[in-house]
mmCIF file of C-alpha atoms in Angstrom:
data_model
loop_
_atom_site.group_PDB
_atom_site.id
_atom_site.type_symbol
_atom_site.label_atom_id
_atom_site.label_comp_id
_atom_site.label_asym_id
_atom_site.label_seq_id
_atom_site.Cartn_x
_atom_site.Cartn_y
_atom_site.Cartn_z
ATOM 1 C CA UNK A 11 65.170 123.081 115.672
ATOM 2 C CA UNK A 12 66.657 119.773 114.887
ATOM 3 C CA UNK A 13 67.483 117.346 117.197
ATOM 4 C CA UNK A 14 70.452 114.672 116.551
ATOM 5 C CA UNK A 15 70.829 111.735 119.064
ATOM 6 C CA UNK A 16 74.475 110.518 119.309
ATOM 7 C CA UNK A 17 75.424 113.699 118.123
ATOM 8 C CA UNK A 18 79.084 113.463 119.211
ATOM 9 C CA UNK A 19 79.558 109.954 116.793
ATOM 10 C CA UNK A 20 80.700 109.454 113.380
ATOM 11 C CA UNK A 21 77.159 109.592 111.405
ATOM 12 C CA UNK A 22 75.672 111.791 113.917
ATOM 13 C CA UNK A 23 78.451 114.126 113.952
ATOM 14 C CA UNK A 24 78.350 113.697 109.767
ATOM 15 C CA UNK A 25 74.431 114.938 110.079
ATOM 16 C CA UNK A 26 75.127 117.552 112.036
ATOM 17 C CA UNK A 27 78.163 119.008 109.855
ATOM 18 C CA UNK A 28 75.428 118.381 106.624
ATOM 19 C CA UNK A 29 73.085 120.040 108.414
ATOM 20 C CA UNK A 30 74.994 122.954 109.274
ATOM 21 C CA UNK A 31 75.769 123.147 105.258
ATOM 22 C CA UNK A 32 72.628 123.626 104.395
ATOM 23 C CA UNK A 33 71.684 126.080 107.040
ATOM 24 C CA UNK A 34 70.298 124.293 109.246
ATOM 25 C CA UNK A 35 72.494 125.623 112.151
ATOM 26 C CA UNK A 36 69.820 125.348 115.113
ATOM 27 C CA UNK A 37 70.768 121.878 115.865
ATOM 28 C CA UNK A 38 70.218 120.481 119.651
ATOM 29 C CA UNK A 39 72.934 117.416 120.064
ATOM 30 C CA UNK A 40 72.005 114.792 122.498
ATOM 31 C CA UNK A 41 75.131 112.184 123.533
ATOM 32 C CA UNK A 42 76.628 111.633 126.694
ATOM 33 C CA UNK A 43 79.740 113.508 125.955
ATOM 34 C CA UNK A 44 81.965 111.183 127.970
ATOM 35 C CA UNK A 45 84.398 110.508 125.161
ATOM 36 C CA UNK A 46 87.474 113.509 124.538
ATOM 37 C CA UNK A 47 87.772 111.739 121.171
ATOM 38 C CA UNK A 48 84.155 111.887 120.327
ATOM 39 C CA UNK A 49 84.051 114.851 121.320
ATOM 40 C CA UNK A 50 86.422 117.007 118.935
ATOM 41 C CA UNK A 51 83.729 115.177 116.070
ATOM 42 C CA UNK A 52 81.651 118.440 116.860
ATOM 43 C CA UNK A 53 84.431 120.902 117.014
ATOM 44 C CA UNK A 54 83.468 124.033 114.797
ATOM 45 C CA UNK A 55 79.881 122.900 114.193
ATOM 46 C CA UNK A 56 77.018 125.102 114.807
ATOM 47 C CA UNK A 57 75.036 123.452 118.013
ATOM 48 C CA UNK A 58 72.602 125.539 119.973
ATOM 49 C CA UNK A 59 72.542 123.427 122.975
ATOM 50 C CA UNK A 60 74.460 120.170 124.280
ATOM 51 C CA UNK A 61 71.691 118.218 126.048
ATOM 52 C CA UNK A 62 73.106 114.495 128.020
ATOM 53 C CA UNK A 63 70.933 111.483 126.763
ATOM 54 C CA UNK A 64 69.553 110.989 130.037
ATOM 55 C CA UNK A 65 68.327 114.465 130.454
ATOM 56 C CA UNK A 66 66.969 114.468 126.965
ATOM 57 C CA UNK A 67 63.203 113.301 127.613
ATOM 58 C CA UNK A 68 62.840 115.949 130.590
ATOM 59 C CA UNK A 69 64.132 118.722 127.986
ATOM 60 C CA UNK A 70 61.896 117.612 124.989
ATOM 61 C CA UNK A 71 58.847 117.797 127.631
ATOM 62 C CA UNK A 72 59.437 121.450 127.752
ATOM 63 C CA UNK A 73 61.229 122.192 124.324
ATOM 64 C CA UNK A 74 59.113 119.714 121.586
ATOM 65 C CA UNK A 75 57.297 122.984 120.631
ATOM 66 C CA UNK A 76 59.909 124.213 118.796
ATOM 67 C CA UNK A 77 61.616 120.500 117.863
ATOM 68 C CA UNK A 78 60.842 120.090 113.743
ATOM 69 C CA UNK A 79 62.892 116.800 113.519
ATOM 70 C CA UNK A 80 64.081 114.041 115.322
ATOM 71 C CA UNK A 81 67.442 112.047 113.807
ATOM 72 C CA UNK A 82 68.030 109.624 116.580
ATOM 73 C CA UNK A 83 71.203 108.221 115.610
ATOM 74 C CA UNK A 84 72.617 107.697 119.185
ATOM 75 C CA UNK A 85 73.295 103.413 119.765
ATOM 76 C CA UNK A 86 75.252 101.353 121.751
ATOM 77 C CA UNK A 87 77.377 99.456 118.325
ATOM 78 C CA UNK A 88 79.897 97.163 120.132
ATOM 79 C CA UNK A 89 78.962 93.898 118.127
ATOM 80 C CA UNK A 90 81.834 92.305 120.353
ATOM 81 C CA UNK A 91 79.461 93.483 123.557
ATOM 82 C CA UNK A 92 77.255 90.218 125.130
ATOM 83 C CA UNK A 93 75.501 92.071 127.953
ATOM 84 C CA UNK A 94 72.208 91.996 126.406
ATOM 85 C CA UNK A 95 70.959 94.241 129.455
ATOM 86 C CA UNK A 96 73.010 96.971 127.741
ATOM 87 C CA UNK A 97 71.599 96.775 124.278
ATOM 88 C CA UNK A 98 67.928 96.281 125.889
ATOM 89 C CA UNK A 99 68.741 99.789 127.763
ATOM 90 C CA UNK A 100 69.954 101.880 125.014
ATOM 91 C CA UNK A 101 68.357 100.837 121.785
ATOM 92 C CA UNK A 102 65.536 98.999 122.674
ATOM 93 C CA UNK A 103 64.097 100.488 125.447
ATOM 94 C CA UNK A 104 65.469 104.431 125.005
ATOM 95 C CA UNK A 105 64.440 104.051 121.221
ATOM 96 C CA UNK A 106 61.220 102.966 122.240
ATOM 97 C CA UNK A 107 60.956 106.340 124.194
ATOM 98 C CA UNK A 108 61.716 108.450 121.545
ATOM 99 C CA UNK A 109 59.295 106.694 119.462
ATOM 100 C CA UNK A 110 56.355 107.222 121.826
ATOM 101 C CA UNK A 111 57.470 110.779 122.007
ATOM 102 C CA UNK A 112 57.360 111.439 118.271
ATOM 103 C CA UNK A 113 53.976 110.042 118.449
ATOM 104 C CA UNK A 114 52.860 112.780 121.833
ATOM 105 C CA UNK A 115 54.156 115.845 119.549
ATOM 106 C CA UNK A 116 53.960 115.172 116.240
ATOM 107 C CA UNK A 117 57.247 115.158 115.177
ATOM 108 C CA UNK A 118 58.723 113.124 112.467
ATOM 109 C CA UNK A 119 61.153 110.843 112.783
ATOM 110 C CA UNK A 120 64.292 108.832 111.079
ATOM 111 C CA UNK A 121 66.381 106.432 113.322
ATOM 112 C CA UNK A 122 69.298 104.377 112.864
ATOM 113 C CA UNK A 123 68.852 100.640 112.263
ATOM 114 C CA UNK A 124 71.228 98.089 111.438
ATOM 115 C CA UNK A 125 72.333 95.870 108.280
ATOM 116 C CA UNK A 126 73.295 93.372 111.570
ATOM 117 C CA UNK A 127 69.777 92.940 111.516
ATOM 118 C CA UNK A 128 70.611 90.675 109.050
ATOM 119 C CA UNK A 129 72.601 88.040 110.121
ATOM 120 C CA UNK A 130 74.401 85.596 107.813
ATOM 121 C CA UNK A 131 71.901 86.831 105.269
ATOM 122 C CA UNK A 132 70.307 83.265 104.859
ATOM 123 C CA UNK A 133 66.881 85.312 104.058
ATOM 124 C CA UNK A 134 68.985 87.687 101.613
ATOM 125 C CA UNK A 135 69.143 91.621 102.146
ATOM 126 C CA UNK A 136 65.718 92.952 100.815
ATOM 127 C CA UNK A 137 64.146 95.637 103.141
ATOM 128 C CA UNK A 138 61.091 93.656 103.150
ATOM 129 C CA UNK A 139 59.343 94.173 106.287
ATOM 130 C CA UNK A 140 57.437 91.439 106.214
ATOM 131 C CA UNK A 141 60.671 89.047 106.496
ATOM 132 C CA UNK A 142 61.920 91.272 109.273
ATOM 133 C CA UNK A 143 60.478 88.714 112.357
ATOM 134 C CA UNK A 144 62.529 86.138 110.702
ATOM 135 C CA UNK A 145 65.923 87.599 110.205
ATOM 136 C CA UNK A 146 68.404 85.870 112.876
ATOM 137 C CA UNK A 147 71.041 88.676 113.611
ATOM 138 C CA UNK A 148 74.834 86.864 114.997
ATOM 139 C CA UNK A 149 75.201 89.271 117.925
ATOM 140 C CA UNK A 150 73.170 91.236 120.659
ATOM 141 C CA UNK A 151 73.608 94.643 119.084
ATOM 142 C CA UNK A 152 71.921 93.108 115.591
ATOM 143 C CA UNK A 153 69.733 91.349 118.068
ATOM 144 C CA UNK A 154 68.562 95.202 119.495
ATOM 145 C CA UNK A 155 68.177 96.800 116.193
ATOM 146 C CA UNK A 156 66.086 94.152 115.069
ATOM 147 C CA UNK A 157 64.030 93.742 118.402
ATOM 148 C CA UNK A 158 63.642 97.879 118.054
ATOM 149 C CA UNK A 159 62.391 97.127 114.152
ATOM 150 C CA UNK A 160 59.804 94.392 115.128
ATOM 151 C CA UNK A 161 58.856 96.222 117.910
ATOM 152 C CA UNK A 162 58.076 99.681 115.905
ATOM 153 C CA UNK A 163 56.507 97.658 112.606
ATOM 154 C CA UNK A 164 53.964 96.490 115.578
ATOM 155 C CA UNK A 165 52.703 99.507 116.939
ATOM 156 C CA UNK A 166 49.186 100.571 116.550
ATOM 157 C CA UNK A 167 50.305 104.504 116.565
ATOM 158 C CA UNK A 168 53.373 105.610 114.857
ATOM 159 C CA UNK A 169 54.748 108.832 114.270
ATOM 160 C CA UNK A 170 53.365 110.478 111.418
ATOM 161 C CA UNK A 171 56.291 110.033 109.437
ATOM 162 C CA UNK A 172 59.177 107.627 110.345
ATOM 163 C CA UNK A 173 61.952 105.711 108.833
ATOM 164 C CA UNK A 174 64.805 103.367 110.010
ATOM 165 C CA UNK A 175 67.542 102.967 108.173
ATOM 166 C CA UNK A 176 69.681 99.669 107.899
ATOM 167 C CA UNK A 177 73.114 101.156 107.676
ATOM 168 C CA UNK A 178 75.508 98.732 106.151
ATOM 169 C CA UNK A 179 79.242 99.069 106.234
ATOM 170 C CA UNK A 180 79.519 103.103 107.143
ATOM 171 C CA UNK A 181 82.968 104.090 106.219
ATOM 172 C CA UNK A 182 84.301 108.141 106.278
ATOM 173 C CA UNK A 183 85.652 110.937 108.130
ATOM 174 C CA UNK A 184 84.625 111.389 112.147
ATOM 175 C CA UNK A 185 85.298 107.464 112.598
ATOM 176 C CA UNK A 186 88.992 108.107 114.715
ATOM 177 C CA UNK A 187 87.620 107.466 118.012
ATOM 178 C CA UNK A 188 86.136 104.377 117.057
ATOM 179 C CA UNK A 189 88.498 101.718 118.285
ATOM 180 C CA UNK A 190 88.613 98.099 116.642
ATOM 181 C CA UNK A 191 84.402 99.131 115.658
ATOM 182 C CA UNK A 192 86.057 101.598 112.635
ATOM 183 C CA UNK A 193 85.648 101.109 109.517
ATOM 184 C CA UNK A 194 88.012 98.335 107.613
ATOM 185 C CA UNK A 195 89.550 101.004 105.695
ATOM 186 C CA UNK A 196 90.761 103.438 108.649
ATOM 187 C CA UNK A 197 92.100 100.143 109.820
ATOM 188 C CA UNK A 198 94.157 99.829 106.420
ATOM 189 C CA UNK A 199 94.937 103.486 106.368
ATOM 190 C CA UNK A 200 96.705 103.094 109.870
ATOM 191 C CA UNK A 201 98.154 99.831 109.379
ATOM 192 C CA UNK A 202 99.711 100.743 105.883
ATOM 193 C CA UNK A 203 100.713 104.160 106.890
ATOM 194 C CA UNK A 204 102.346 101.689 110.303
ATOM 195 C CA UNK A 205 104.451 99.179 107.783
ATOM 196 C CA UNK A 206 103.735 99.740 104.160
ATOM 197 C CA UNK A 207 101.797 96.505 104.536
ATOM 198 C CA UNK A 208 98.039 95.615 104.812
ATOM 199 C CA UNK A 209 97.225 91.639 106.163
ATOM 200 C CA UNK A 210 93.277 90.649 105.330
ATOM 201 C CA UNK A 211 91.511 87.369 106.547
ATOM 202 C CA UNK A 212 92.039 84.266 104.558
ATOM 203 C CA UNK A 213 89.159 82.879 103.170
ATOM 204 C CA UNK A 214 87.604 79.380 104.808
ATOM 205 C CA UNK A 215 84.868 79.603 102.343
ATOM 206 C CA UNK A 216 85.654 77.668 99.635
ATOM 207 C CA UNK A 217 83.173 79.925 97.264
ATOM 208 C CA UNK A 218 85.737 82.963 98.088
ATOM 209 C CA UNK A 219 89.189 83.331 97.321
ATOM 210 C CA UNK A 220 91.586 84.865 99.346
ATOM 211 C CA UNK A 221 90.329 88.605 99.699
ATOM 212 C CA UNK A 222 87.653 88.229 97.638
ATOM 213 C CA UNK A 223 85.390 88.267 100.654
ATOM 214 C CA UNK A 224 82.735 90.760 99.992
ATOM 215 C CA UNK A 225 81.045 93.707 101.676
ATOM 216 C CA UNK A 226 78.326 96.592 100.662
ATOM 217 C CA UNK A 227 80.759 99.496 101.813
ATOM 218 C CA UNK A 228 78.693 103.222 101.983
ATOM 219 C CA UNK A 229 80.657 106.656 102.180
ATOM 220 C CA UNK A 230 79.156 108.230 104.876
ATOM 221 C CA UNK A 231 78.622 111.731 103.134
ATOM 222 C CA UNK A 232 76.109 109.256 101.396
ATOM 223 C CA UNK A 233 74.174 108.070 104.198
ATOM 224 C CA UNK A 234 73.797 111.972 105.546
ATOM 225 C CA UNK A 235 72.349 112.986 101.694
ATOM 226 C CA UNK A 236 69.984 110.319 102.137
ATOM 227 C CA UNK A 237 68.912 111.497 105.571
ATOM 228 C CA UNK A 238 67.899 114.823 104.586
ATOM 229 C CA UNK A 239 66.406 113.626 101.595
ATOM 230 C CA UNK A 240 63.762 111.624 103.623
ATOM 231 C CA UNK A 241 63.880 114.867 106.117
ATOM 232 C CA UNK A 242 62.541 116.772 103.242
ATOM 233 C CA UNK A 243 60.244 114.237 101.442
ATOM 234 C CA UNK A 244 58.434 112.848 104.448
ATOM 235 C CA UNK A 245 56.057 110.722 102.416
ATOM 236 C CA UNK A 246 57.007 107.119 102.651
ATOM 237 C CA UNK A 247 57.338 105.811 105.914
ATOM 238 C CA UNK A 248 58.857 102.635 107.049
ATOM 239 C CA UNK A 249 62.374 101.142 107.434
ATOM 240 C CA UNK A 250 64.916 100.906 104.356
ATOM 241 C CA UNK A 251 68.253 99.417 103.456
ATOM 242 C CA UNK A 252 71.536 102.487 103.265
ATOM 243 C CA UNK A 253 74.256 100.713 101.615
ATOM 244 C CA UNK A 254 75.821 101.441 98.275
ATOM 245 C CA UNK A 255 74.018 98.797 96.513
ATOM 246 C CA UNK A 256 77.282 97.426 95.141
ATOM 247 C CA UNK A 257 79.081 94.833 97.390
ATOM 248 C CA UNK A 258 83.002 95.009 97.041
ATOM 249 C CA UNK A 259 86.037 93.208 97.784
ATOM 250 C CA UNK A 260 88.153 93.200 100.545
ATOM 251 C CA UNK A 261 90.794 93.392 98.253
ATOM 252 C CA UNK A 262 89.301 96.316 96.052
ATOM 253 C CA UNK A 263 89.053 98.038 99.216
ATOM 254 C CA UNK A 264 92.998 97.791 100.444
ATOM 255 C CA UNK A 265 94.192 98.209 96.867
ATOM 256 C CA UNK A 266 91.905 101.910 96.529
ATOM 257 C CA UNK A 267 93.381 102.615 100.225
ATOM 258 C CA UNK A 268 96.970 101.955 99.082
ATOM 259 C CA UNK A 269 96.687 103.922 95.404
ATOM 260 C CA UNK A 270 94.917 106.966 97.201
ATOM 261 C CA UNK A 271 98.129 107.152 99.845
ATOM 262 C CA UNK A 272 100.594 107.218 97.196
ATOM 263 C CA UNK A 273 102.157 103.436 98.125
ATOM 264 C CA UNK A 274 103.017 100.032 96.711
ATOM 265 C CA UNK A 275 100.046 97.154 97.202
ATOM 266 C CA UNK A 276 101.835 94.653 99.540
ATOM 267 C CA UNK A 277 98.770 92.377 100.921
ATOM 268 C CA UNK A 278 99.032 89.107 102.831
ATOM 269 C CA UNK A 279 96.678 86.992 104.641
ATOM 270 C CA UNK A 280 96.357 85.746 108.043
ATOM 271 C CA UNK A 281 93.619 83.349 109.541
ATOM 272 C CA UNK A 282 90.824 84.543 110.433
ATOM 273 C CA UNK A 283 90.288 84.157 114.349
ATOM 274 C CA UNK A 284 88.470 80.812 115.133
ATOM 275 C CA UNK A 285 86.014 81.943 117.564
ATOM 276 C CA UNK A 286 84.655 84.608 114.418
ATOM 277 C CA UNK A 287 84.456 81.735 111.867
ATOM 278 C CA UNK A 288 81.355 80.678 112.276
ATOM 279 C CA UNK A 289 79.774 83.792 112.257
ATOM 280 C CA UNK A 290 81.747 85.362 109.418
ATOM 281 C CA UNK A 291 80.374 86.974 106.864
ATOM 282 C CA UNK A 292 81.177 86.418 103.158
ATOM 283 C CA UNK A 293 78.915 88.321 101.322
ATOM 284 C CA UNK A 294 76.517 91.614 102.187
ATOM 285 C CA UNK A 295 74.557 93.772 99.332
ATOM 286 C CA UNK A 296 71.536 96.169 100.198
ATOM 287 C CA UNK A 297 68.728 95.913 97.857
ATOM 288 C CA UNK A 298 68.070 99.385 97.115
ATOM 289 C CA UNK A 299 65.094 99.602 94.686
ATOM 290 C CA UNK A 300 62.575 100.634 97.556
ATOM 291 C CA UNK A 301 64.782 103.497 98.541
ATOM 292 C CA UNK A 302 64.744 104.662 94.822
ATOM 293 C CA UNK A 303 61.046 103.653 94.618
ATOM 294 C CA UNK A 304 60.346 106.232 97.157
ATOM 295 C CA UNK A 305 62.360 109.002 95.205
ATOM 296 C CA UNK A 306 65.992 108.935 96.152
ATOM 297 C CA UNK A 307 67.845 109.406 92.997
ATOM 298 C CA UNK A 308 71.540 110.714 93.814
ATOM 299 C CA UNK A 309 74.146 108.268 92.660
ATOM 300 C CA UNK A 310 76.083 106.846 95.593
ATOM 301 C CA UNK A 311 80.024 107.201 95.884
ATOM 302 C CA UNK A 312 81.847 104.209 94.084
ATOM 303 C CA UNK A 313 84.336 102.544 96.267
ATOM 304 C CA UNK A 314 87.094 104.221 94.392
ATOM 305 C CA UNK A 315 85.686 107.987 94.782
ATOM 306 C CA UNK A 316 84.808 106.975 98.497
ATOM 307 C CA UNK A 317 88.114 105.484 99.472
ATOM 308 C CA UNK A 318 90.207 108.601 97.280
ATOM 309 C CA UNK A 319 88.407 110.886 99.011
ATOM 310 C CA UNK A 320 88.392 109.664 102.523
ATOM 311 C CA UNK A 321 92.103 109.447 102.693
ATOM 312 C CA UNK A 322 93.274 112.189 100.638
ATOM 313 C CA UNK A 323 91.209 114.775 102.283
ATOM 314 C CA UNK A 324 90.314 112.770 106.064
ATOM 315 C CA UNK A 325 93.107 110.636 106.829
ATOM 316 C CA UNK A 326 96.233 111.420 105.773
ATOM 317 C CA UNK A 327 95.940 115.288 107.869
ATOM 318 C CA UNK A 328 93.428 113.853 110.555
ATOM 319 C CA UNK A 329 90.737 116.223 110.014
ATOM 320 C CA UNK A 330 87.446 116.639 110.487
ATOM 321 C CA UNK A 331 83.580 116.525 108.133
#
């Protein structure tokens, strides 16, 4: 029995479809499944039982017998949300939960963290967990995954295997009911697919040209392999970077979105909003050497394959991973 926490969401929903691939089709999805949208993410999967988030810790008291793994993936992500008592609620407090949980049954356990964790990246992007304390995230949801990482790195007992994973830009199928939080390229898809036309933010960095803003996009169908690779390995605990390992442009990413639909490039550039500026960020990589230190050895998606695929076989029919 596997359990996946925000089951209904784009990576959770991901897992659970990767899951189901590999026969792994008694799969116990925990969400609140409020959301119509979110909902059709789990549409044709193979779930043995819906369980609400708030009902969860009453059901694992009398099901963590049979509970192998715990994936909790399930987070509040609004970075545009400032109610900190939300955040503290949801992935501070209910992570810490789970955690002690893990630790009462002995079952292992992967969670979701957060590149956000990493603020401007003034201290760089290494998965060290020693700089962890000192990262300075730019919002209360980056605040929350990094409280949640201090927090866990400090605890006397731990599960006996564990791992949170800084996700950095997540991009791929299951993402429609995401809202201005989706990915930059569903936002190009639907805006190109609107007008034929794609605007990015200018640059006010002097170091970046127009576009040339950079990012460390990851295909989800990445993310999920690495998941059940640490599923499977269960060896090297503690809390790793998920990106690509290649940061990208911007403008690498709208021109990919534009060849795989078929359509002329016509990009132009509007300001980016003043009350973002500050906070903006020009440049994100993962380090991924300790990921590969502790065995992972797929290749990741390129932007191009990511992008080609997304669209071609996602977008442009709306369907489903």
């Amino acid at each position: 029995m596997m359990v996946v926490t925000g089951a209904a969401g784009f990576i959770g929903s991901c897992l659970i479809s990767k899951l189901n691939a590999e026969n792994f089709n008694y799969i116990v999805a925990v969400d609140d499944f409020s959301n119509e949208e979110k909902n059709k993410n789990l549409v044709g999967k193979k779930i043995q039982e819906k369980v609400h988030r708030d009902e969860f810790f009453n059901w694992l008291d009398k099901n963590y017998e049979h509970v192998e793994f715990i994936f909790h993936i399930g987070a509040r992500t609004d970075t545009t949300e400032f109610n900190k008592e939300i955040f503290d609620k949801l992935n501070v407090e209910y992570s810490q939960k789970i955690w002690n949980a893990c630790i009462k049954y002995q079952i292992p356990l992967v969670y979701a963290s957060s590149a956000a964790t990493y603020g401007l990246g003034e201290l760089g992007y290494e998965d060290n967990e020693a700089v962890i304390p000192k990262l300075k995230p730019l919002n209360p949801y980056g605040d929350s995954k990094n409280d949640f990482d201090i927090w866990a790195l400090n605890q006397p007992k731990k599960p006996f295997f564990w791992a949170g994973l800084k996700f950095f830009n997540v991009y791929g199928p299951n993402e429609y009911h995401k809202g201005r939080m989706a990915s930059v390229i569903f936002h190009a898809f639907n805006q190109i697919s609107a007008s034929d036309k794609m605007k990015l933010f200018r640059s006010h960095n002097p170091e970046f040209k127009d576009g040339e803003q950079m990012r460390d996009f990851v295909y989800v169908k990445d993310v999920v392999e690495v998941i059940m690779f640490l599923m499977r390995d269960r060896k090297h605990s503690g809390i790793y970077n998920l990106g690509s390992g290649k940061a990208r442009t911007f403008l690498d990413l709208t021109k990919n979105t534009f060849k795989a639909m078929g359509k002329q490039e016509d990009i132009s550039f509007v300001d980016t909003p003043a009350d973002i500026r500050d906070k903006y960020q020009y440049f994100t990589e993962a380090k991924m050497e300790k990921l590969k230190a502790a065995g992972y050895s797929k290749p990741f998606h390129t932007l191009e394959e990511g992008v080609n695929d997304y669209v071609k076989n996602y977008l442009i029919n709306k369907t489903y991973y």
